[in-house]
Short mmCIF file of C-alpha atoms and ligand atoms in Angstrom, two decimals:
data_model
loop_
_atom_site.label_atom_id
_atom_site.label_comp_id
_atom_site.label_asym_id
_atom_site.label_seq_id
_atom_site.Cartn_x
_atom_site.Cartn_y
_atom_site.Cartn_z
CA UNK A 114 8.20 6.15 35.46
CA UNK A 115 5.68 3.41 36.43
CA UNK A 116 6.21 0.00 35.37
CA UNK A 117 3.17 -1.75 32.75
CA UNK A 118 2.52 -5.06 32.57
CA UNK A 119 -0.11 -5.68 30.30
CA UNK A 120 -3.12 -7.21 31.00
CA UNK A 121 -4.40 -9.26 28.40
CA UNK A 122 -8.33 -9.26 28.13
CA UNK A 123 -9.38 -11.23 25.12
CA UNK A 124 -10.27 -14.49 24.36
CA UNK A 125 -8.89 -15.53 20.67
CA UNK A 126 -10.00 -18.22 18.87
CA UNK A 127 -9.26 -19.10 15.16
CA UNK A 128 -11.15 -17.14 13.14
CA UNK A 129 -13.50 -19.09 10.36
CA UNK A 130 -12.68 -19.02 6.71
CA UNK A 131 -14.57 -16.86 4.20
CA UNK A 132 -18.31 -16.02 4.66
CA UNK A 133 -18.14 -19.44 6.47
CA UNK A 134 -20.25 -19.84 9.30
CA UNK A 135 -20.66 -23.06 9.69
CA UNK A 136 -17.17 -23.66 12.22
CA UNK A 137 -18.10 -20.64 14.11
CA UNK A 138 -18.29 -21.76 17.84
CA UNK A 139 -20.56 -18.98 18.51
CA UNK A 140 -23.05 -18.20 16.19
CA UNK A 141 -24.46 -15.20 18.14
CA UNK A 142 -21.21 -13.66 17.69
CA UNK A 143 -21.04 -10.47 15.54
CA UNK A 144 -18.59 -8.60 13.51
CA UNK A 145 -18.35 -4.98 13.86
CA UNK A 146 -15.84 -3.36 11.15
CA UNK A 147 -14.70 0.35 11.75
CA UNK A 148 -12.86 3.07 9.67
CA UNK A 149 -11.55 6.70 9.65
CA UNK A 150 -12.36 8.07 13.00
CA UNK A 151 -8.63 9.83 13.18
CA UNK A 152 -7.01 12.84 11.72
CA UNK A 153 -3.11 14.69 11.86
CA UNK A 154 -4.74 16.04 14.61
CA UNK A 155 -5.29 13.19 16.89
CA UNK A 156 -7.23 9.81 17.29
CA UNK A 157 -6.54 6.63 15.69
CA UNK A 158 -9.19 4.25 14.37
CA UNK A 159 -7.55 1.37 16.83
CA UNK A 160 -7.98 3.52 19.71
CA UNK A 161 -11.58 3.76 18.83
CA UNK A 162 -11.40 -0.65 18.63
CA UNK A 163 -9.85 -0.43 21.90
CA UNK A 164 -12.77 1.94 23.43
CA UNK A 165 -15.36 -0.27 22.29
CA UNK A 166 -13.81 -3.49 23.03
CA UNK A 167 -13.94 -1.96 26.95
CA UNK A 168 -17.30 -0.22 26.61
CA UNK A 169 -18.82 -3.43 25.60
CA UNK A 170 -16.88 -5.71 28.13
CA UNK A 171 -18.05 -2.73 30.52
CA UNK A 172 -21.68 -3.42 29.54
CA UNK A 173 -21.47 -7.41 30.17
CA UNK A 174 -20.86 -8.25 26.46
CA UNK A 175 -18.20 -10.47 25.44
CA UNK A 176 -15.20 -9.17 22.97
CA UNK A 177 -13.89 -12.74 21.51
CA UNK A 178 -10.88 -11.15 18.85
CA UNK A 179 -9.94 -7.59 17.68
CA UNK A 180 -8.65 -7.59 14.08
CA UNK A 181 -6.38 -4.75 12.73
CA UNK A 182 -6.79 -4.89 8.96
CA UNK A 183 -3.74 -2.57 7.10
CA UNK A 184 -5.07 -1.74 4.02
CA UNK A 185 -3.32 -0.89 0.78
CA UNK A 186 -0.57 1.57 1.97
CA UNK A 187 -0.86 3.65 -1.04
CA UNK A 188 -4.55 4.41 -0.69
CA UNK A 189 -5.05 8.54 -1.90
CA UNK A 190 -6.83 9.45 1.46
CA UNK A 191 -5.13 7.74 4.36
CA UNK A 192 -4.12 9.30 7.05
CA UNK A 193 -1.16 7.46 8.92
CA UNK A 194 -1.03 3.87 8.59
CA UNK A 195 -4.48 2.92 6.73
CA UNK A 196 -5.45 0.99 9.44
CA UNK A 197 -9.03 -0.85 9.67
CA UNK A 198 -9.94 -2.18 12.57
CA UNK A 199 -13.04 -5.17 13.06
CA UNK A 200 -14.31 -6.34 16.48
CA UNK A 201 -15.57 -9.92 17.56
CA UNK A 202 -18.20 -9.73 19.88
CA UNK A 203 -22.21 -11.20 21.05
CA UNK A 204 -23.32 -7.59 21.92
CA UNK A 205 -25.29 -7.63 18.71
CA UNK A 206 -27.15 -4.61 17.53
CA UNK A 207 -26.63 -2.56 21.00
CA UNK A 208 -22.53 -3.11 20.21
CA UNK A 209 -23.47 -1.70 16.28
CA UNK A 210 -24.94 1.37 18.73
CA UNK A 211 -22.06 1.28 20.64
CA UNK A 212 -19.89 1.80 18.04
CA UNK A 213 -21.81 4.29 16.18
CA UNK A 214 -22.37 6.36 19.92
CA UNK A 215 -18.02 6.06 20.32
CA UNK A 216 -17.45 7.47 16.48
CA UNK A 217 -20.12 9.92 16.68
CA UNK A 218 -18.23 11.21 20.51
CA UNK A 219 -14.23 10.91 19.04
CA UNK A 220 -13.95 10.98 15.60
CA UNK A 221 -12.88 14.16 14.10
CA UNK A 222 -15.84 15.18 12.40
CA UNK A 223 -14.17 18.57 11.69
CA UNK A 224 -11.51 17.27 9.41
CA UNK A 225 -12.58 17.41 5.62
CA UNK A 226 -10.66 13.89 5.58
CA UNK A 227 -12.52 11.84 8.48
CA UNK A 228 -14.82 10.10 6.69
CA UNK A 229 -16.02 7.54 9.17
CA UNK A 230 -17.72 3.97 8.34
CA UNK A 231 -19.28 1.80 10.78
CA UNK A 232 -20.57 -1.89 9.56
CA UNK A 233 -21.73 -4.74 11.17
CA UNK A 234 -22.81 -8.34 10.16
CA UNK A 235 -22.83 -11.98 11.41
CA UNK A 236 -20.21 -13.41 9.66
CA UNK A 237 -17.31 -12.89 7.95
CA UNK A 238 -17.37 -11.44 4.80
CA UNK A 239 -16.32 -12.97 1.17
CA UNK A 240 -12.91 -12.03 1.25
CA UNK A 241 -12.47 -10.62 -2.11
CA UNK A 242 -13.09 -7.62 -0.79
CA UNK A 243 -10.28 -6.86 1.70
CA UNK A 244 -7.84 -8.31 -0.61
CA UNK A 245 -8.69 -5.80 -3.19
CA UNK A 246 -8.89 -3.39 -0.59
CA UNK A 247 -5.04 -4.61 0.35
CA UNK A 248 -3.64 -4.61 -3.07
CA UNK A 249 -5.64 -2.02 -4.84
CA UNK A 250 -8.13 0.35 -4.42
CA UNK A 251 -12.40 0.55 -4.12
CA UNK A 252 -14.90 2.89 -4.49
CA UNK A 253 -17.82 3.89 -1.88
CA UNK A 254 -20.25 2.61 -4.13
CA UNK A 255 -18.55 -0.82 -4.73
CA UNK A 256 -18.60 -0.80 -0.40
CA UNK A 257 -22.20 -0.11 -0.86
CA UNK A 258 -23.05 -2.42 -3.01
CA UNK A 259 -21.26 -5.59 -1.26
CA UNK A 260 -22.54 -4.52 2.14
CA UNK A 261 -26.25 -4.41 0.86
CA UNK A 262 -25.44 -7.46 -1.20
CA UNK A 263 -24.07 -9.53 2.06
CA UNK A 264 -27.03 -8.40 4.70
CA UNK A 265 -24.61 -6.22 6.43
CA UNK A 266 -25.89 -3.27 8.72
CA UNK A 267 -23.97 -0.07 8.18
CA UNK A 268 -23.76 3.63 9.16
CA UNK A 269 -21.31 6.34 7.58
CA UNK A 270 -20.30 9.76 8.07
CA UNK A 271 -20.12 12.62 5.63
CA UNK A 272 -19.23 11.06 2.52
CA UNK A 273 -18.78 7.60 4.12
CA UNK A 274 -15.55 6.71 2.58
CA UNK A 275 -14.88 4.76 5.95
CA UNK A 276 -17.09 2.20 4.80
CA UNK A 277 -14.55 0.99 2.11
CA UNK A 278 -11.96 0.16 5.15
CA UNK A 279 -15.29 -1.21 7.23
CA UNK A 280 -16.35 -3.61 4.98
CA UNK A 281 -12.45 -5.05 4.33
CA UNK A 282 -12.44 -5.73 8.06
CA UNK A 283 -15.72 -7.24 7.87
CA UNK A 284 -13.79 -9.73 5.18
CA UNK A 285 -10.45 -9.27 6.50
CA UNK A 286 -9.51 -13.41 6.50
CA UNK A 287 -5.54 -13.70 6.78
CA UNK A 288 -3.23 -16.44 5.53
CA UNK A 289 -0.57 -15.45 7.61
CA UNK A 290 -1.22 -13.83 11.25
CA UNK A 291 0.96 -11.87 13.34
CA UNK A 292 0.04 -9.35 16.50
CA UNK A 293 0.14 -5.92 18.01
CA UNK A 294 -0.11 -5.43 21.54
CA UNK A 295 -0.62 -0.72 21.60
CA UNK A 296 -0.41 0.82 24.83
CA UNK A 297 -3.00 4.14 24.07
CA UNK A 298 -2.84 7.32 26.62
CA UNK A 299 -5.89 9.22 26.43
CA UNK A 300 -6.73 10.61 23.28
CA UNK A 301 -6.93 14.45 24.88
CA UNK A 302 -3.17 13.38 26.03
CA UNK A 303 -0.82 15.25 23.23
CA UNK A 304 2.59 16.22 24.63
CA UNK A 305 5.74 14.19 24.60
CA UNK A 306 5.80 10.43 25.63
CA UNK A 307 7.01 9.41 28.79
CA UNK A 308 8.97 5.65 27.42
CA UNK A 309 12.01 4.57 28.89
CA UNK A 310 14.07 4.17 25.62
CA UNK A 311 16.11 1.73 27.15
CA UNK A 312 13.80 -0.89 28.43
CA UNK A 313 12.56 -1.20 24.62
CA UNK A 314 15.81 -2.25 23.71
CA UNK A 315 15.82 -4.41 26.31
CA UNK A 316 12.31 -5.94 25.42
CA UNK A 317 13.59 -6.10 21.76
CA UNK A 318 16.81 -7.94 23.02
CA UNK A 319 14.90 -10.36 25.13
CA UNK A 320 12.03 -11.31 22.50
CA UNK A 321 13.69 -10.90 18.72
CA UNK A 322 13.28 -12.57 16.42
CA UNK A 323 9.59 -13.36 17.44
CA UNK A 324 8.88 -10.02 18.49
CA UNK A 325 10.52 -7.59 15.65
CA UNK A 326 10.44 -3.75 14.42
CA UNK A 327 10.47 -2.29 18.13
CA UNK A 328 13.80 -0.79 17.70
CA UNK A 329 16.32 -0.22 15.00
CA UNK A 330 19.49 -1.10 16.64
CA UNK A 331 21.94 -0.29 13.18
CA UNK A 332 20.33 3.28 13.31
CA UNK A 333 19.86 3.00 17.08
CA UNK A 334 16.45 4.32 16.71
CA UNK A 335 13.32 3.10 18.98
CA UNK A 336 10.55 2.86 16.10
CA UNK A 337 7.29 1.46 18.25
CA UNK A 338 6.88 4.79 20.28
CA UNK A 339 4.87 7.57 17.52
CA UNK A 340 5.79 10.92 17.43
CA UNK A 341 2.60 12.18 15.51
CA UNK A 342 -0.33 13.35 18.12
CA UNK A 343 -2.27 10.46 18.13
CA UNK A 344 -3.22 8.57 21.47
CA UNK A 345 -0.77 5.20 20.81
CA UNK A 346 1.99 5.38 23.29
CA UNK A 347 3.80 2.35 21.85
CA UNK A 348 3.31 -0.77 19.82
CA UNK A 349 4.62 -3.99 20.19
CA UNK A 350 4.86 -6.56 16.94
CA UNK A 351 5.31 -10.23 17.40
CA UNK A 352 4.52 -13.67 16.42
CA UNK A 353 2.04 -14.56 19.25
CA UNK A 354 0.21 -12.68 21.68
CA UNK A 355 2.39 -14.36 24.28
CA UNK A 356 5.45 -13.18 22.94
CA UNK A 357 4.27 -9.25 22.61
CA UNK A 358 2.96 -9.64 25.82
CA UNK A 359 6.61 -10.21 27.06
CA UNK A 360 8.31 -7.59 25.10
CA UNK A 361 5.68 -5.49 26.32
CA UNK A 362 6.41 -6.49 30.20
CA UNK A 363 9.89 -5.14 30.24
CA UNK A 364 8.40 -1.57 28.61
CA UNK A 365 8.86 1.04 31.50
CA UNK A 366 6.65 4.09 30.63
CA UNK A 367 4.01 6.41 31.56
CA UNK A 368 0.79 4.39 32.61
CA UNK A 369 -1.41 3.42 29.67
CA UNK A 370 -4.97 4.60 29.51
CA UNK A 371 -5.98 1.51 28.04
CA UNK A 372 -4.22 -1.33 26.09
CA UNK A 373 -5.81 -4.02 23.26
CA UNK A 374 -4.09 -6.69 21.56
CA UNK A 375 -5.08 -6.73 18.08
CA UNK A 376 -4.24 -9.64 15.20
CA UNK A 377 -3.19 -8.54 12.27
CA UNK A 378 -1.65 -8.76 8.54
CA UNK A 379 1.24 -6.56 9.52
CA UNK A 380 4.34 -7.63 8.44
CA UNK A 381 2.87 -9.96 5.97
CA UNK A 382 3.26 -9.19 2.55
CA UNK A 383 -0.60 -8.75 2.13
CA UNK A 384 -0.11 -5.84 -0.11
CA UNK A 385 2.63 -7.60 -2.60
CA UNK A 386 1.40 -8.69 -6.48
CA UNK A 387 3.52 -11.30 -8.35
CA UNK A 388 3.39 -9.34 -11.59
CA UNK A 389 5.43 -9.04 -14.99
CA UNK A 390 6.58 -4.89 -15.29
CA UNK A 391 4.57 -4.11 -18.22
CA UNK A 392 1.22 -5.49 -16.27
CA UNK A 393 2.06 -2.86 -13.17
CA UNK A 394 -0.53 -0.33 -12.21
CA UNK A 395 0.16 2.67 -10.33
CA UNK A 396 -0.21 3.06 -6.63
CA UNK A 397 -0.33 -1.21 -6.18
CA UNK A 398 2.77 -3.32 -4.79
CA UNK A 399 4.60 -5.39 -5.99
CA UNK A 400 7.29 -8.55 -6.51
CA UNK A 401 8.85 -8.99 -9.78
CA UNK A 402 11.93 -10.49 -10.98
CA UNK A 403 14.23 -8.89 -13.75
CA UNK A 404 17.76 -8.53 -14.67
CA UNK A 405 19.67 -5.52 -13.53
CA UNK A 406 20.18 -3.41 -16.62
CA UNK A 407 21.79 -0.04 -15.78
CA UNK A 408 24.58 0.97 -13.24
CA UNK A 409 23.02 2.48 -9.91
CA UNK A 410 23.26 5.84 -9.70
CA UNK A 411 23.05 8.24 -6.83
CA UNK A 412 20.68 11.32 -7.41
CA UNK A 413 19.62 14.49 -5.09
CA UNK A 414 18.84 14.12 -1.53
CA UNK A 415 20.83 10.54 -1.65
CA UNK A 416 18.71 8.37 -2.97
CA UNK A 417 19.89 5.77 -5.64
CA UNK A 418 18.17 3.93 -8.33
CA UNK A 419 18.75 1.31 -11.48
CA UNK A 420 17.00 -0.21 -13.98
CA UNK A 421 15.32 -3.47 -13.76
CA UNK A 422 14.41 -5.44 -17.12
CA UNK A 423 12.79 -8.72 -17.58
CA UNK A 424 12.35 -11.59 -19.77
CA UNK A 425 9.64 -9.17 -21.84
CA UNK A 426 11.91 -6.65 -22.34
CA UNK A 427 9.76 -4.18 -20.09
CA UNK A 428 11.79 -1.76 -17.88
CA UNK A 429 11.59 -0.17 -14.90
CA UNK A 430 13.03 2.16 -12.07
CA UNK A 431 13.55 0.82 -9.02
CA UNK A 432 14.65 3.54 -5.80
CA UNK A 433 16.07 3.45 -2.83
CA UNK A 434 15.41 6.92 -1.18
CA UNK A 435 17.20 8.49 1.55
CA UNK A 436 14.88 7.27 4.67
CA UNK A 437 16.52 3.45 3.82
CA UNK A 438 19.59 4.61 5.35
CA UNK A 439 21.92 1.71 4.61
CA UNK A 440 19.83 -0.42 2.31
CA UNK A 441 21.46 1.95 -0.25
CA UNK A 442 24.73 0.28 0.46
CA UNK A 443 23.35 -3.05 -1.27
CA UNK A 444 20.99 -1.51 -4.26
CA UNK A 445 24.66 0.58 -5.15
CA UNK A 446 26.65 -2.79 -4.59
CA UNK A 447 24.52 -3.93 -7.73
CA UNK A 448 25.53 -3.84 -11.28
CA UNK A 449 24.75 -5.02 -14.89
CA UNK A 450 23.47 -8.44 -15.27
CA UNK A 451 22.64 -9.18 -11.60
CA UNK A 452 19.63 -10.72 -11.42
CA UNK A 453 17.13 -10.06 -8.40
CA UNK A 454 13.58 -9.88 -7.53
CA UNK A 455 12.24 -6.61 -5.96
CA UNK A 456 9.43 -5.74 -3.86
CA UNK A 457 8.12 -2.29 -3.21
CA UNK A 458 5.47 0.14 -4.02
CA UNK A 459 4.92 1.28 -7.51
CA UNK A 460 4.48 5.07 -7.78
CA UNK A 461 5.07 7.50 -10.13
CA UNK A 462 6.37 4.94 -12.53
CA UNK A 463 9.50 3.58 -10.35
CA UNK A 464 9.32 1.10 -7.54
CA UNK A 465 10.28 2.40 -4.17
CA UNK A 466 12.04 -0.36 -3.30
CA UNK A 467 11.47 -2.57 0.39
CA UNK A 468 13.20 -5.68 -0.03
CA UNK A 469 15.54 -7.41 -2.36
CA UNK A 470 16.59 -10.87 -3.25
CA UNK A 471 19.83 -10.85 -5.48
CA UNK A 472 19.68 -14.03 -6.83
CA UNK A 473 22.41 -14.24 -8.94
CA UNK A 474 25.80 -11.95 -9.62
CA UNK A 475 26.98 -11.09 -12.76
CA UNK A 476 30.99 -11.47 -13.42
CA UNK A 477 32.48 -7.70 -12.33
CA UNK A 478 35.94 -7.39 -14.39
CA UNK A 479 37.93 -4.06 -14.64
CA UNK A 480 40.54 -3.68 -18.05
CA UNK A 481 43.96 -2.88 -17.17
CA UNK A 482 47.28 -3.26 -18.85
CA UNK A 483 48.23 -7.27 -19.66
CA UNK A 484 50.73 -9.01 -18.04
CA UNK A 485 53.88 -9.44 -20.45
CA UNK A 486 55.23 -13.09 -21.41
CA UNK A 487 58.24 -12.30 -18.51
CA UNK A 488 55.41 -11.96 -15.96
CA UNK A 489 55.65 -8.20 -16.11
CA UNK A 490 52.47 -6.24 -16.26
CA UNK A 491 52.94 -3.65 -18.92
CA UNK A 492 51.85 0.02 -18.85
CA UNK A 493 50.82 1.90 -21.36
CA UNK A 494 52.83 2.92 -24.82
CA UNK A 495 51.00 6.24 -25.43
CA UNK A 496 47.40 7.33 -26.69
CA UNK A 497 46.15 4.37 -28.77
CA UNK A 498 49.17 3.08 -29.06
CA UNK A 499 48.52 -0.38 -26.76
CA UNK A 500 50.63 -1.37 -24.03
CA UNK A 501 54.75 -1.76 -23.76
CA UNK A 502 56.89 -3.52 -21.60
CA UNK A 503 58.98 -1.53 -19.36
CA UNK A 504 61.69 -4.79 -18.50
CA UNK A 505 61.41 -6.64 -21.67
CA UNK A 506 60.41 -4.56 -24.58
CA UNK A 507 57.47 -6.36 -25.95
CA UNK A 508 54.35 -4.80 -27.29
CA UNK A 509 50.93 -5.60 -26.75
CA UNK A 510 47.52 -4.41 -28.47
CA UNK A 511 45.20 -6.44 -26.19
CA UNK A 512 43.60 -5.38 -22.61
CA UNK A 513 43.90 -7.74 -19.90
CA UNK A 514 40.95 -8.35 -18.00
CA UNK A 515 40.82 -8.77 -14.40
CA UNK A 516 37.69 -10.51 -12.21
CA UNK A 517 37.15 -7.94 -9.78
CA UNK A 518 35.35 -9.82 -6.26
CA UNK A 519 31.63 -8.79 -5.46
CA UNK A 520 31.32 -6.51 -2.77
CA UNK A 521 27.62 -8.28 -2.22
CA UNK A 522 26.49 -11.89 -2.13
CA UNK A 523 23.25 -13.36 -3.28
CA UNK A 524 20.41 -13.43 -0.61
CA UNK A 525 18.00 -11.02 0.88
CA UNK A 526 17.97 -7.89 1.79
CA UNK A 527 15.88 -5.49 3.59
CA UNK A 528 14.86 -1.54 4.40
CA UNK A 529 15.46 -1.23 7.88
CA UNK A 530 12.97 -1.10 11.16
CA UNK A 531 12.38 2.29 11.34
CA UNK A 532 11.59 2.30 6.90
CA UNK A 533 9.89 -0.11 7.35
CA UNK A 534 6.02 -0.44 5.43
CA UNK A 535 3.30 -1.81 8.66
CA UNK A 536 2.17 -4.50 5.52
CA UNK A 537 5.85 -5.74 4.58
CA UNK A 538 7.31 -8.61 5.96
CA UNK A 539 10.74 -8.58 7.93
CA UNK A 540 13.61 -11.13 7.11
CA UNK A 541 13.30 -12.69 10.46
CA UNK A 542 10.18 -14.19 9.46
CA UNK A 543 11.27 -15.76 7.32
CA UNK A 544 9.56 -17.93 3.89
CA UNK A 545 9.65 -14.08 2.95
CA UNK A 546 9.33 -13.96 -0.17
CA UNK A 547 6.87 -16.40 -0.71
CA UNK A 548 3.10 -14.82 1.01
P1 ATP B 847 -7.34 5.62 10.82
O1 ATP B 847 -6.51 5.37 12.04
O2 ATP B 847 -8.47 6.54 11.04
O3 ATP B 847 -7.86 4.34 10.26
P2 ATP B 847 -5.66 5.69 8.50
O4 ATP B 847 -4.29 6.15 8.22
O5 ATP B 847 -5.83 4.26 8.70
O6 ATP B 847 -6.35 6.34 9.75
P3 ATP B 847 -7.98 6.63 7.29
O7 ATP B 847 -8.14 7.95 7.97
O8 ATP B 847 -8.79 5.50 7.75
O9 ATP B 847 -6.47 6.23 7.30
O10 ATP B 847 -8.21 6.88 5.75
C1 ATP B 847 -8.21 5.87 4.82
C2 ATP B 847 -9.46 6.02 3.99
O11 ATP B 847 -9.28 5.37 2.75
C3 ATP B 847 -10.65 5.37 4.64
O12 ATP B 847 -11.78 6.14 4.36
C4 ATP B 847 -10.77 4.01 3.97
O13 ATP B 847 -12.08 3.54 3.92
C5 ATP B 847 -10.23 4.35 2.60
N1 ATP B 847 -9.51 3.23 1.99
C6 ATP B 847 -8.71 2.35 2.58
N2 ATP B 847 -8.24 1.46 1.68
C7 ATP B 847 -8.77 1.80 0.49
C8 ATP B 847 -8.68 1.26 -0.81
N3 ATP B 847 -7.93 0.20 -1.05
N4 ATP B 847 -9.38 1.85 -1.80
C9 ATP B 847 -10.13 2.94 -1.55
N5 ATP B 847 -10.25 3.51 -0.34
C10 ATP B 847 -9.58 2.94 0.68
#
């Protein structure tokens, strides 16, 4: 095992807003917005970033921020994570060649579902674009369109659906920022990692809660190391490049090929919708508040779901599948009348649930026998026939009811690290529910 400490090799600087060039520091800077290089084969479109960002250092350009763009996690033809990635640099049109030379090289051309879309333009932009490309869902022609329409340069692949996740990172402008520092063995690499499973608990230890999802200690599972074939070794989440950078430095593993620090919308809530049931669309996520209105019930394989109703008197499922592990403990905890807001994913009609707030309990009471005048409780005189007093005599026709306490309080709750969506924000961040 050789021990990694990361060298950091960009320069950030806040990004400008929206099509905006006027703050830019650097107006000979260029943006250079890349999708679906990767297959279930291998390669990863932020590997490719990564590549370039050296390639173009390599050739005496300068690389001023790397954006990783998650796009909307239910897009039809993703392949992992729908990652998008954009790159900040002056190399102008010889880094557009650049990039074009690296897709054309790693990108696997062979799979019917690599699609690969190169853009490039000046500035950032109109952000419209990656938002929709967040929440819902575009068409190659719409990418088309708004790249012509904005001066962009562009090249794509086969059918060129890449463009779509190009042109989002070409107007990928975040409210909220967080970071990924990825380790990357070579992308021919594709046996097992070599990580030291303990020193990522001890990075997670020593940096939570501003680095987060590196491990899932209640599951006691390390969740930043892949096990698909692709060339990321590990993947560090955080608040600040600082603070990744120090998880990152107590990693022991195999040496990395290369490393990039990327900002990002993970763990945002970019993908949620405030919406009203009855307005959902499929395949979009959401956050919507209703009123608990059936009893959760356990189905096949474990997972448990209940009704959610609102103030419209629309309806829906909400599910907690088996991968949630012990969020299932809280969604069965739940009963008639709660009231909560849920976000999650809405597919197939039901939303697969990845946070809840329960923000208010209904009463739980249970009926059992009453308790007679002599401070006996009574049991029961026969079918129908009410209750009797075993000490006294007396009758009784009328239950008693008894408050039974909450097994759950109000307040948030979460799917765990290693269910976690890239796009949906932890607890630990905090202001969650609000994007
Ligand atoms: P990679 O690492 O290569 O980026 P991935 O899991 O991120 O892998 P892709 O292979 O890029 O997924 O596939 C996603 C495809 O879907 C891309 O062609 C992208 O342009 C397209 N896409 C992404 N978001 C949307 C959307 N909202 N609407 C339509 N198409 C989209």
């Amino acid at each position: 095992m050789i021990y990694i400490k990361p060298v950091p090799f960009l320069i950030y600087r806040k990004r400008t807003l929206d099509g905006d060039t006027a703050g830019r520091i650097r107006p000979d800077l260029m943006l250079i917005g890349i999708d679906d290089t990767d297959s279930h084969e291998g390669m990863c479109t932020t590997y490719l970033g990564a590549l370039l960002a050296a390639r173009l250092r390599d050739a005496g350009f300068l690389v001023t921020s790397m954006t990783l763009a998650r796009l909307n996690p239910n897009a039809r033809y993703k392949t992992r994570g729908n990652a998008a990635v954009c790159i900040e640099t002056d190399a102008g049109e010889k880094g557009f060649e650049i990039a074009c030379g690296l897709v054309g090289e790693l990108a696997d051309l062979s799979c019917d579902n690599t699609n690969p879309g190169v853009a490039m333009s000046e500035s950032p932009l109109p952000s419209w674009f990656y938002k929709k490309a967040v929440t819902g869902f575009l068409t190659i022609e719409e990418a088309f369109v708004f790249l012509d329409e904005n001066g962009a340069v562009y090249r794509g692949w086969k059918n060129k659906r890449g463009l779509i996740g190009a042109a989002a990172a070409l107007s990928a402008s975040f409210g909220d920022t967080t970071y990924e520092l990825l380790a990357y063995r070579h992308h021919e690499d594709k046996g097992e990692r070599d990580v030291d499973r303990e020193s990522i608990f001890l990075a997670e230890k020593m940096t939570y809660p501003h680095t987060w999802d590196s491990v899932d200690p209640e599951n006691r599972v390390v969740v930043c190391v892949p096990h698909t074939p692709d060339p990321v070794i590990y993947g560090i989440r955080g608040e600040s490049p600082e603070w990744v950078e120090k998880a990152a430095s107590y990693i022991i593993s195999e040496e990395p090929f290369i490393t990039a620090l990327y900002r990002t919308n993970q763990g945002t809530d970019a993908h949620l919708i405030d919406a009203r049931i009855g307005d959902m669309k499929e395949d979009r996520s959401y956050r919507t508040k209703g009123i608990v209105s059936s009893n959760p019930a356990t189905g096949e394989g474990g997972h448990v779901s209940f009704n959610l109703l609102d103030e419209q008197g629309a309806s829906v499922r909400c599910m907690a599948y088996e991968p949630v592990k012990g969020f299932r403990d809280i969604v069965r905890a739940l009963i008639p009348g709660d009231i909560v807001t849920v976000c999650g994913s809405f597919k197939g009609g039901s939303i697969n649930l990845e946070k809840i707030e329960v923000v208010s309990l209904a009463e739980k009471t249970e009926v059992h026998p009453p308790v007679c005048t002599c401070g006996k409780r009574m049991t029961s005189a026969g079918s129908g026939k009410g209750y009797k007093c075993r000490r006294c005599g007396e009758k009784s026709g009328e239950h008693g009811i008894i408050l039974v306490e909450r097994t759950i309080s109000t307040g948030r709750y979460e799917v765990p690290p290693v269910a976690r969506r890239h796009l949906s924000k932890p607890l630990v961040r905090d202001g969650l529910f609000d994007s």
